[in-house]
Short mmCIF file of C-alpha atoms in Angstrom, two decimals:
data_model
loop_
_atom_site.label_atom_id
_atom_site.label_comp_id
_atom_site.label_asym_id
_atom_site.label_seq_id
_atom_site.Cartn_x
_atom_site.Cartn_y
_atom_site.Cartn_z
CA MET A 1497 3.04 -13.83 15.52
CA THR A 1498 3.73 -11.77 18.58
CA ASP A 1499 2.64 -12.96 21.88
CA SER A 1500 0.31 -10.38 24.01
CA SER A 1501 -0.92 -13.01 26.14
CA ALA A 1502 -0.33 -10.59 29.24
CA PHE A 1503 -3.30 -8.41 28.06
CA ALA A 1504 -5.96 -10.44 29.57
CA ASP A 1505 -8.64 -7.73 29.58
CA PRO A 1506 -7.12 -5.16 26.79
CA HIS A 1507 -10.04 -2.46 26.99
CA ALA A 1508 -9.63 -2.06 30.84
CA GLU A 1509 -6.43 -0.30 30.41
CA LEU A 1510 -7.53 1.42 27.26
CA ALA A 1511 -11.19 2.19 28.49
CA PRO A 1512 -10.80 6.06 28.59
CA LEU A 1513 -8.75 6.24 25.17
CA ALA A 1514 -11.14 3.58 23.59
CA ALA A 1515 -14.24 5.93 24.74
CA ALA A 1516 -12.64 8.91 23.14
CA VAL A 1517 -12.12 7.22 19.93
CA GLY A 1518 -15.70 5.80 19.74
CA ALA A 1519 -17.04 9.48 20.37
CA GLN A 1520 -15.07 10.28 16.89
CA LEU A 1521 -16.66 8.04 14.73
CA ASP A 1522 -19.40 10.11 13.51
CA ARG A 1523 -16.54 12.69 12.54
CA ALA A 1524 -14.57 9.86 11.00
CA ARG A 1525 -17.42 8.95 8.90
CA SER A 1526 -18.27 12.52 7.74
CA ASP A 1527 -14.50 13.32 6.95
CA LEU A 1528 -14.33 9.88 4.90
CA ALA A 1529 -17.48 10.77 3.10
CA ALA A 1530 -16.01 14.28 2.10
CA LEU A 1531 -12.63 12.65 0.91
CA VAL A 1532 -14.05 9.91 -1.10
CA SER A 1533 -16.48 12.44 -2.91
CA VAL A 1534 -13.36 13.76 -4.33
CA PRO A 1535 -11.95 11.70 -7.39
CA SER A 1536 -8.54 12.47 -6.55
CA VAL A 1537 -6.95 10.07 -9.57
CA HIS A 1538 -3.37 11.53 -9.81
CA GLY A 1539 -2.54 12.37 -13.33
CA ALA A 1540 -6.09 11.86 -14.60
CA GLU A 1541 -8.09 14.44 -12.36
CA PRO A 1542 -5.88 17.26 -11.54
CA GLU A 1543 -8.50 19.80 -10.20
CA ALA A 1544 -10.09 16.91 -7.88
CA CYS A 1545 -6.32 16.27 -6.88
CA GLU A 1546 -6.05 19.96 -6.05
CA ARG A 1547 -9.31 19.81 -4.12
CA ALA A 1548 -8.43 16.78 -2.28
CA CYS A 1549 -4.83 18.39 -1.22
CA GLU A 1550 -6.85 21.34 0.33
CA MET A 1551 -9.04 19.41 1.87
CA VAL A 1552 -6.54 17.36 3.61
CA ARG A 1553 -4.50 20.57 4.43
CA ASP A 1554 -7.69 22.13 6.18
CA LEU A 1555 -8.01 18.86 8.36
CA LEU A 1556 -4.55 18.86 9.53
CA ALA A 1557 -4.78 22.62 10.22
CA GLU A 1558 -8.04 21.89 12.47
CA LEU A 1559 -6.55 19.39 14.63
CA PRO A 1560 -6.98 20.07 18.20
CA VAL A 1561 -3.45 19.27 19.30
CA PRO A 1562 -1.18 22.14 20.49
CA GLY A 1563 1.34 22.97 17.96
CA LEU A 1564 -0.60 21.36 14.90
CA GLY A 1565 -2.53 24.67 13.91
CA PRO A 1566 -2.59 26.22 10.48
CA GLU A 1567 1.41 27.56 10.83
CA ALA A 1568 2.53 24.01 11.26
CA VAL A 1569 0.99 22.81 7.96
CA GLU A 1570 2.79 23.08 4.59
CA VAL A 1571 2.00 22.12 1.14
CA VAL A 1572 5.09 21.26 -1.14
CA GLU A 1573 5.01 20.48 -4.65
CA THR A 1574 6.97 17.40 -5.75
CA SER A 1575 8.74 16.40 -8.86
CA ASP A 1576 5.96 14.74 -10.57
CA GLY A 1577 3.57 17.49 -10.43
CA SER A 1578 1.53 16.31 -7.46
CA ARG A 1579 1.42 18.01 -4.03
CA ALA A 1580 2.04 16.46 -0.64
CA VAL A 1581 0.80 18.19 2.79
CA PHE A 1582 3.12 18.21 5.66
CA ALA A 1583 2.46 18.93 9.48
CA HIS A 1584 4.99 19.40 11.84
CA ARG A 1585 4.73 19.68 15.69
CA PRO A 1586 8.51 19.96 17.16
CA ALA A 1587 9.26 17.50 20.04
CA ALA A 1588 9.88 18.72 23.52
CA PRO A 1589 13.69 18.13 24.73
CA GLY A 1590 14.26 14.67 25.24
CA ARG A 1591 11.11 13.46 23.49
CA PRO A 1592 11.29 11.44 20.37
CA THR A 1593 9.37 12.22 17.05
CA VAL A 1594 6.73 9.83 15.17
CA LEU A 1595 6.04 10.48 11.63
CA LEU A 1596 2.52 9.35 10.48
CA TYR A 1597 1.84 8.75 6.76
CA SER A 1598 -0.90 8.38 4.30
CA HIS A 1599 -1.91 9.16 0.80
CA TYR A 1600 -4.96 11.11 -0.63
CA ASP A 1601 -4.70 9.70 -4.28
CA VAL A 1602 -6.64 6.76 -5.28
CA GLN A 1603 -6.73 4.39 -8.29
CA PRO A 1604 -9.14 5.15 -11.04
CA THR A 1605 -12.57 3.29 -10.79
CA GLY A 1606 -12.37 1.18 -14.06
CA ASP A 1607 -15.84 0.55 -15.30
CA GLU A 1608 -18.18 2.27 -12.87
CA GLY A 1609 -21.08 -0.01 -14.35
CA ALA A 1610 -19.14 -2.78 -12.19
CA TRP A 1611 -19.74 -0.92 -8.83
CA THR A 1612 -23.00 -1.42 -6.87
CA SER A 1613 -23.10 2.20 -5.68
CA SER A 1614 -21.46 5.29 -7.03
CA PRO A 1615 -17.60 5.03 -6.28
CA TRP A 1616 -17.64 8.90 -5.22
CA LYS A 1617 -20.31 8.47 -2.62
CA LEU A 1618 -19.62 6.87 0.66
CA THR A 1619 -22.29 4.37 0.95
CA GLU A 1620 -23.18 1.70 3.76
CA ARG A 1621 -24.08 -1.86 3.10
CA ASP A 1622 -24.16 -4.62 5.46
CA GLY A 1623 -21.84 -2.93 7.87
CA ARG A 1624 -19.17 -1.79 5.50
CA TRP A 1625 -18.61 1.61 3.94
CA TYR A 1626 -18.04 1.72 0.07
CA GLY A 1627 -16.55 3.95 -2.03
CA ARG A 1628 -13.23 4.43 -3.95
CA GLY A 1629 -10.65 5.14 -1.38
CA ALA A 1630 -12.52 4.09 1.61
CA ALA A 1631 -9.82 1.78 2.42
CA ASP A 1632 -6.77 2.73 0.19
CA CYS A 1633 -5.89 5.25 1.50
CA LYS A 1634 -8.34 7.79 2.80
CA GLY A 1635 -9.75 5.43 5.40
CA ASN A 1636 -6.04 5.38 6.80
CA LEU A 1637 -5.94 9.15 6.65
CA VAL A 1638 -8.93 9.12 8.94
CA VAL A 1639 -7.42 6.76 11.26
CA HIS A 1640 -4.55 9.42 11.93
CA LEU A 1641 -7.07 12.23 12.47
CA THR A 1642 -9.23 10.18 14.72
CA ALA A 1643 -6.37 9.09 17.02
CA LEU A 1644 -5.07 12.75 17.28
CA ARG A 1645 -8.50 13.95 17.94
CA ALA A 1646 -9.28 11.41 20.71
CA LEU A 1647 -6.00 11.88 22.32
CA ALA A 1648 -6.71 15.60 22.42
CA ALA A 1649 -10.29 14.80 24.05
CA VAL A 1650 -8.62 12.64 26.86
CA GLY A 1651 -6.07 15.14 27.64
CA GLY A 1652 -2.48 14.33 28.74
CA SER A 1653 -0.39 11.26 28.49
CA GLU A 1654 -1.59 8.03 30.39
CA GLU A 1655 1.16 8.67 32.99
CA ASP A 1656 -0.12 12.00 33.89
CA ASP A 1657 -3.12 11.03 36.08
CA ASP A 1658 -4.08 7.95 38.03
CA ASP A 1659 -7.30 7.60 35.99
CA LYS A 1660 -5.20 7.88 32.99
CA GLY A 1661 -7.84 10.66 31.97
CA GLY A 1662 -4.72 13.44 31.98
CA SER A 1663 -6.13 17.04 32.98
CA PRO A 1664 -8.07 19.71 30.82
CA GLY A 1665 -5.51 21.69 28.86
CA ALA A 1666 -2.56 19.40 29.19
CA ASP A 1667 -0.60 18.38 26.17
CA PRO A 1668 -2.21 15.31 25.13
CA LEU A 1669 1.06 14.06 23.82
CA ASP A 1670 3.28 14.79 26.77
CA GLY A 1671 5.98 16.71 24.39
CA LEU A 1672 5.99 13.92 21.64
CA GLY A 1673 7.01 15.05 18.26
CA ILE A 1674 4.67 14.58 15.28
CA ARG A 1675 5.12 14.97 11.80
CA ILE A 1676 2.25 14.05 9.42
CA VAL A 1677 2.85 13.38 5.53
CA VAL A 1678 -0.14 12.84 3.02
CA GLU A 1679 1.11 12.67 -0.55
CA GLY A 1680 -0.86 12.80 -3.82
CA SER A 1681 0.84 10.49 -6.18
CA GLU A 1682 1.35 6.95 -4.33
CA GLU A 1683 -0.86 5.05 -6.59
CA THR A 1684 1.25 6.13 -9.63
CA GLY A 1685 4.47 4.91 -7.97
CA GLY A 1686 5.04 7.91 -5.47
CA GLY A 1687 8.37 8.91 -7.25
CA GLY A 1688 7.44 12.58 -6.49
CA LEU A 1689 7.82 12.16 -2.75
CA ASP A 1690 10.55 9.87 -3.08
CA ASP A 1691 12.65 12.57 -4.76
CA LEU A 1692 11.40 15.07 -2.13
CA VAL A 1693 12.61 12.76 0.60
CA ALA A 1694 15.92 12.58 -1.07
CA ASP A 1695 16.30 16.00 -1.56
CA ARG A 1696 14.62 17.33 2.05
CA PRO A 1697 15.14 14.53 4.42
CA ASP A 1698 14.28 17.22 7.09
CA LEU A 1699 10.48 17.19 6.00
CA VAL A 1700 10.31 13.55 7.40
CA ALA A 1701 12.82 13.20 9.96
CA ALA A 1702 11.52 11.01 12.74
CA ASP A 1703 12.42 8.25 15.20
CA ALA A 1704 9.46 6.05 14.57
CA ILE A 1705 7.33 6.14 11.23
CA LEU A 1706 3.95 4.43 11.17
CA ILE A 1707 3.07 4.02 7.50
CA ALA A 1708 -1.01 3.44 7.40
CA ASP A 1709 -1.17 1.94 3.85
CA SER A 1710 -1.71 -1.74 4.64
CA GLY A 1711 -3.95 -3.96 6.50
CA ASN A 1712 -5.11 -7.04 8.25
CA VAL A 1713 -5.12 -10.62 7.12
CA SER A 1714 -8.89 -10.43 8.28
CA VAL A 1715 -11.56 -8.43 9.87
CA GLY A 1716 -10.64 -8.31 13.45
CA THR A 1717 -7.21 -9.77 13.13
CA PRO A 1718 -4.62 -7.01 14.29
CA THR A 1719 -1.81 -7.53 11.65
CA LEU A 1720 1.72 -5.80 10.95
CA THR A 1721 3.31 -6.07 7.76
CA THR A 1722 6.96 -6.70 7.78
CA SER A 1723 8.08 -7.01 4.45
CA LEU A 1724 7.13 -5.68 0.66
CA ARG A 1725 8.12 -6.65 -2.50
CA GLY A 1726 9.85 -4.27 -5.00
CA ILE A 1727 8.92 -3.73 -8.60
CA ALA A 1728 10.71 -3.62 -11.88
CA ASN A 1729 8.45 -3.31 -14.76
CA VAL A 1730 9.37 -3.43 -18.30
CA VAL A 1731 7.36 -2.51 -21.77
CA VAL A 1732 8.09 -5.04 -24.40
CA ALA A 1733 7.41 -4.44 -28.14
CA VAL A 1734 7.61 -6.63 -31.06
CA ASP A 1735 7.37 -5.70 -34.65
CA THR A 1736 7.59 -8.08 -37.72
CA LEU A 1737 5.88 -6.61 -40.73
CA GLU A 1738 5.53 -3.27 -42.39
CA ALA A 1739 1.84 -3.55 -41.99
CA GLY A 1740 -0.85 -6.24 -41.27
CA VAL A 1741 -1.22 -8.65 -44.13
CA HIS A 1742 -4.39 -11.00 -44.95
CA SER A 1743 -4.22 -14.00 -42.90
CA GLY A 1744 -5.42 -16.13 -45.54
CA GLN A 1745 -2.99 -15.02 -48.20
CA PHE A 1746 0.10 -14.77 -46.12
CA GLY A 1747 -0.91 -16.53 -42.77
CA GLY A 1748 1.46 -19.69 -41.99
CA ALA A 1749 4.59 -17.72 -43.36
CA ALA A 1750 4.23 -14.34 -42.33
CA PRO A 1751 5.83 -13.63 -38.90
CA ASP A 1752 2.77 -12.91 -36.44
CA ALA A 1753 4.14 -10.21 -34.03
CA LEU A 1754 1.35 -11.03 -31.48
CA ALA A 1755 2.27 -14.99 -31.66
CA ALA A 1756 5.83 -13.91 -30.99
CA LEU A 1757 4.91 -11.85 -28.06
CA LEU A 1758 2.86 -14.40 -26.50
CA SER A 1759 5.68 -17.10 -27.10
CA ILE A 1760 7.91 -14.44 -25.13
CA LEU A 1761 5.27 -14.15 -22.37
CA ALA A 1762 4.83 -17.81 -22.00
CA SER A 1763 8.19 -18.38 -21.61
CA MET A 1764 8.54 -16.62 -18.22
CA ARG A 1765 6.23 -19.08 -16.25
CA ASP A 1766 6.16 -22.71 -15.99
CA PRO A 1767 3.01 -23.86 -17.48
CA GLN A 1768 2.63 -27.02 -14.94
CA THR A 1769 3.77 -25.49 -11.46
CA GLY A 1770 3.35 -21.64 -12.05
CA ALA A 1771 7.00 -21.00 -11.25
CA THR A 1772 8.46 -18.01 -12.33
CA THR A 1773 11.22 -19.16 -15.10
CA VAL A 1774 13.06 -15.73 -15.77
CA ASP A 1775 16.59 -16.85 -16.75
CA GLY A 1776 19.08 -15.97 -13.63
CA LEU A 1777 16.32 -14.90 -11.44
CA ASP A 1778 16.44 -16.59 -8.04
CA PHE A 1779 13.22 -18.42 -7.32
CA SER A 1780 14.41 -20.31 -4.06
CA GLY A 1781 13.24 -17.70 -1.18
CA ARG A 1782 11.49 -18.82 1.81
CA TRP A 1783 9.12 -17.05 4.03
CA ASP A 1784 10.02 -17.30 7.64
CA GLY A 1785 6.88 -15.97 9.17
CA GLN A 1786 3.53 -17.14 9.30
CA ALA A 1787 2.21 -19.19 6.78
CA TYR A 1788 -0.63 -18.36 4.38
CA PRO A 1789 -3.18 -21.38 4.05
CA GLU A 1790 -3.82 -22.26 0.47
CA GLU A 1791 -7.74 -22.23 1.42
CA THR A 1792 -7.52 -18.55 2.80
CA PHE A 1793 -5.58 -17.36 -0.21
CA ARG A 1794 -8.26 -18.87 -2.51
CA ALA A 1795 -10.73 -17.10 -0.62
CA ASP A 1796 -8.86 -13.80 -0.57
CA ALA A 1797 -8.17 -13.88 -4.40
CA GLY A 1798 -11.27 -15.19 -5.51
CA VAL A 1799 -10.08 -18.04 -7.15
CA LEU A 1800 -12.74 -19.81 -9.06
CA ASP A 1801 -13.76 -23.44 -8.09
CA GLY A 1802 -11.51 -26.22 -9.88
CA VAL A 1803 -9.01 -23.74 -10.70
CA ASP A 1804 -5.39 -24.67 -9.44
CA VAL A 1805 -2.94 -22.25 -7.51
CA SER A 1806 0.70 -22.42 -8.24
CA THR A 1807 2.19 -25.63 -6.80
CA ALA A 1808 5.78 -24.51 -7.16
CA ALA A 1809 6.06 -23.57 -3.33
CA PRO A 1810 3.83 -22.80 -0.27
CA VAL A 1811 1.75 -19.67 -0.97
CA ALA A 1812 3.76 -17.69 1.51
CA ASP A 1813 6.88 -18.16 -0.37
CA LEU A 1814 5.17 -17.36 -3.69
CA VAL A 1815 3.61 -14.11 -2.81
CA TRP A 1816 6.06 -12.79 -0.07
CA ALA A 1817 9.42 -14.31 -0.63
CA ARG A 1818 9.95 -14.96 -4.50
CA PRO A 1819 9.80 -13.24 -7.49
CA ALA A 1820 6.49 -12.94 -9.78
CA VAL A 1821 5.84 -12.15 -13.33
CA THR A 1822 2.51 -10.78 -14.20
CA VAL A 1823 1.09 -9.43 -17.45
CA LEU A 1824 -0.55 -6.20 -16.78
CA GLY A 1825 -1.71 -5.35 -20.20
CA ILE A 1826 -1.32 -6.25 -24.10
CA ASP A 1827 -1.79 -3.85 -26.95
CA CYS A 1828 -3.34 -6.11 -29.64
CA PRO A 1829 -6.71 -5.96 -31.76
CA PRO A 1830 -9.72 -6.43 -29.62
CA VAL A 1831 -12.02 -9.31 -30.75
CA GLU A 1832 -14.93 -7.15 -31.38
CA GLY A 1833 -14.01 -5.38 -34.75
CA SER A 1834 -11.04 -7.65 -35.46
CA ILE A 1835 -9.99 -8.47 -39.13
CA ALA A 1836 -8.64 -11.45 -40.73
CA ALA A 1837 -4.96 -9.86 -40.54
CA VAL A 1838 -1.42 -11.24 -39.50
CA GLN A 1839 -0.48 -8.69 -36.81
CA PRO A 1840 2.67 -6.49 -37.64
CA HIS A 1841 2.99 -5.12 -34.01
CA ALA A 1842 1.96 -6.20 -30.57
CA ARG A 1843 3.11 -4.70 -27.04
CA ALA A 1844 2.83 -5.60 -23.17
CA LEU A 1845 3.62 -4.26 -19.90
CA ILE A 1846 5.34 -6.82 -17.68
CA ASN A 1847 5.06 -6.35 -14.22
CA LEU A 1848 7.90 -8.00 -12.16
CA ARG A 1849 7.90 -8.13 -8.21
CA VAL A 1850 11.16 -8.75 -6.38
CA PRO A 1851 11.37 -9.86 -2.79
CA PRO A 1852 13.79 -8.20 0.12
CA GLY A 1853 17.23 -9.01 -0.60
CA MET A 1854 16.79 -8.90 -4.38
CA ASP A 1855 18.05 -6.12 -6.35
CA PRO A 1856 15.14 -4.71 -8.64
CA VAL A 1857 17.54 -3.32 -11.22
CA GLU A 1858 19.58 -6.43 -11.41
CA ALA A 1859 16.19 -8.29 -11.62
CA GLN A 1860 15.01 -5.90 -14.42
CA GLY A 1861 18.14 -6.28 -16.39
CA LEU A 1862 17.80 -10.30 -16.11
CA LEU A 1863 14.12 -10.03 -17.34
CA THR A 1864 15.26 -8.03 -20.25
CA ALA A 1865 17.98 -10.24 -21.27
CA HIS A 1866 15.44 -13.18 -20.95
CA ILE A 1867 12.89 -11.29 -23.27
CA GLU A 1868 15.53 -10.36 -25.84
CA ARG A 1869 16.75 -14.28 -26.04
CA ARG A 1870 13.65 -15.71 -26.23
CA ARG A 1871 12.40 -13.48 -29.55
CA PRO A 1872 10.99 -15.93 -32.23
CA TRP A 1873 12.06 -15.49 -35.87
CA ASN A 1874 14.38 -12.90 -35.29
CA ALA A 1875 11.70 -10.54 -34.60
CA ARG A 1876 12.46 -6.92 -33.73
CA VAL A 1877 12.07 -6.93 -29.91
CA THR A 1878 12.51 -3.55 -27.94
CA VAL A 1879 12.35 -3.58 -24.15
CA GLU A 1880 11.86 -0.39 -22.30
CA PRO A 1881 12.32 -0.57 -18.44
CA GLU A 1882 10.24 1.57 -16.04
CA ALA A 1883 11.23 3.10 -12.97
CA VAL A 1884 12.06 0.34 -10.22
CA GLY A 1885 10.70 0.26 -6.45
CA HIS A 1886 12.94 -1.42 -4.15
CA PRO A 1887 11.77 -4.24 -1.68
CA PHE A 1888 11.59 -3.35 2.03
CA ARG A 1889 11.79 -5.42 5.45
CA SER A 1890 10.90 -3.21 8.44
CA VAL A 1891 12.29 -5.84 11.13
CA PRO A 1892 15.58 -7.97 10.23
CA ALA A 1893 14.58 -11.56 9.90
CA GLY A 1894 14.60 -13.40 13.33
CA GLY A 1895 15.11 -9.97 14.90
CA SER A 1896 12.96 -7.25 16.87
CA ASP A 1897 12.69 -3.64 17.02
CA PRO A 1898 11.10 -1.55 20.11
CA VAL A 1899 8.66 0.45 18.03
CA HIS A 1900 7.48 -2.92 16.16
CA ASP A 1901 7.14 -4.50 19.62
CA LEU A 1902 5.12 -1.41 21.17
CA LEU A 1903 2.63 -1.26 18.05
CA SER A 1904 2.08 -4.96 18.49
CA ARG A 1905 1.16 -4.72 21.89
CA CYS A 1906 -1.17 -1.66 21.36
CA LEU A 1907 -2.96 -3.48 18.38
CA ALA A 1908 -3.38 -6.57 20.62
CA GLN A 1909 -5.12 -4.44 23.12
CA ALA A 1910 -7.01 -2.57 21.00
CA TYR A 1911 -8.54 -5.57 19.38
CA GLY A 1912 -8.57 -7.73 22.42
CA ALA A 1913 -6.26 -10.45 20.71
CA GLU A 1914 -3.79 -12.81 22.06
CA GLU A 1915 -1.64 -12.33 19.32
CA VAL A 1916 -0.48 -9.89 16.35
CA ALA A 1917 -0.18 -11.66 12.89
CA GLU A 1918 3.04 -10.63 11.11
CA VAL A 1919 2.78 -10.92 7.35
CA GLY A 1920 4.57 -9.87 4.19
CA SER A 1921 2.87 -8.16 1.43
CA GLY A 1922 3.52 -8.82 -2.40
CA GLY A 1923 2.66 -5.35 -3.15
CA SER A 1924 5.12 -2.27 -3.16
CA ILE A 1925 5.48 1.10 -1.37
CA PRO A 1926 8.68 2.65 -2.49
CA LEU A 1927 8.51 5.44 -0.20
CA CYS A 1928 9.42 2.85 2.64
CA THR A 1929 12.77 2.37 1.06
CA ALA A 1930 13.36 6.04 0.32
CA LEU A 1931 12.56 6.76 4.19
CA GLN A 1932 15.05 4.21 5.25
CA ARG A 1933 17.72 5.65 3.20
CA ALA A 1934 16.96 8.93 4.49
CA HIS A 1935 16.74 8.07 8.13
CA PRO A 1936 18.61 4.57 8.46
CA ASP A 1937 18.30 4.78 12.33
CA ALA A 1938 14.33 5.24 12.17
CA SER A 1939 11.75 2.24 12.81
CA ILE A 1940 9.12 2.00 10.10
CA ALA A 1941 6.02 0.03 10.79
CA LEU A 1942 3.26 -0.78 8.25
CA PHE A 1943 -0.29 -1.47 9.08
CA GLY A 1944 -3.90 -0.15 8.46
CA VAL A 1945 -7.53 -0.61 7.94
CA GLU A 1946 -7.41 -2.80 4.56
CA ASP A 1947 -8.56 -6.21 4.98
CA PRO A 1948 -9.32 -8.88 2.01
CA ALA A 1949 -12.81 -7.88 1.77
CA ALA A 1950 -11.85 -4.46 1.08
CA ALA A 1951 -11.33 -5.01 -2.74
CA ILE A 1952 -8.63 -2.00 -3.02
CA HIS A 1953 -7.93 -1.23 -6.71
CA SER A 1954 -11.16 -3.15 -7.75
CA PRO A 1955 -14.90 -2.19 -7.96
CA ASP A 1956 -16.81 -1.90 -4.88
CA GLU A 1957 -13.82 -1.10 -2.44
CA SER A 1958 -14.81 -0.81 1.06
CA VAL A 1959 -13.82 -0.55 4.73
CA ASP A 1960 -15.00 -2.16 7.79
CA PRO A 1961 -15.62 0.87 10.26
CA ARG A 1962 -14.74 -1.17 13.30
CA GLU A 1963 -11.01 -1.33 11.72
CA ILE A 1964 -11.05 2.46 11.59
CA GLU A 1965 -12.03 2.37 15.33
CA ARG A 1966 -9.66 -0.20 16.39
CA ILE A 1967 -6.58 0.89 14.51
CA ALA A 1968 -7.20 4.55 15.43
CA LEU A 1969 -7.40 3.23 18.99
CA ALA A 1970 -3.98 1.31 18.71
CA GLU A 1971 -2.40 4.34 17.18
CA ALA A 1972 -3.43 6.69 20.01
CA ALA A 1973 -2.43 4.24 22.40
CA PHE A 1974 1.23 4.04 20.68
CA LEU A 1975 1.50 7.81 20.58
CA GLN A 1976 0.52 7.90 24.32
CA ARG A 1977 3.38 5.43 25.41
CA TYR A 1978 6.11 6.02 23.05
CA ARG A 1979 9.37 7.20 24.97
#
């Protein structure tokens, strides 16, 4: 954790800015409601994605910040057919540039019957706002909008005026350069924007990059995410027969493709400890930051009473510092309507997460070799590798970073907290690595409005509006102070 005990009365220093952020919350809700109403699932809803892109372009063009008008907003098509929205206000001489990132695409709803209210209508229940994308990541986009509008309302930087209120008509950012990037295909891997960053690094040139696509360990606990696992998926297919055959007539001797696949999948995890057991894959990593108590993890993950979690290592090591194999899907006959036949073909999508310091291409190769060695009965096994995503660490182990430290102080003040939690994430944001490669001297920080109760990627996704308010306040304070 980052110690911020020097800020005994955080809101006293941020009072004018906090009031300006609070005054923007009605607009924040209306913007989020409009964004949530658009089912912008990349690849599945092209017309909705087009509408969402236009909505984002309009929202950025309307920001009341000098230099961020319609002429500063550009929409660029990416290699995966999605569109990314860019806004750019050049920095004054001698001033740095900050890039603010979010995305407007969302996950599919899954079974809409599992939702308590419509996923495409922002609905308030018990103090939270529900809807697909409310937290991931349209709520984070609203944070950027709210922070910039609040700064415009305050006017001038906090150093312009003794009362920290600035002066009417003053530049609220005191010459700070701003780039805003809102992409449309993050939920399907974000490869289009990654390619664009490699081809056009000028579009994302910045000194500090704030990735608002993460969240807090709990509501009210300010958090920075300092590491992300990468991803190295494969699709494995098993073929054993020309066609399915009667299980009574041939079962017992006929090679069952589904049984072969299940045998391969079972070989990847230790049945007693849950450890990943892919041949050659290093499973010894240790997390050097804040612990993740098992009882907290059980509650966050919704582990059923009486069901054990992995005993291979402490939870933080398992989810932030070690590789993990997950079977995402299996192609095989469903129980309903199944017939008495030995299966000739089966297929699975295997998700491999790799921690910082591990090469995802090498890990994918080890996984492929493991699968091919484990094929029973000389079954025909085909492994198709998918595109990899590299792991990421924002601050070197044991190191520090001025951008990270300033954002920590701003978060602590916005939340009235003594400390800021620093955690890892088992998820992947491949763009972070693409940005790091394009601009290796830039500092990258990850934070956002998500929390364990947000249920991102699941039914009844939601956001706590207090998190939008406090994260927006922290971001606005950072933009005021960054030099």
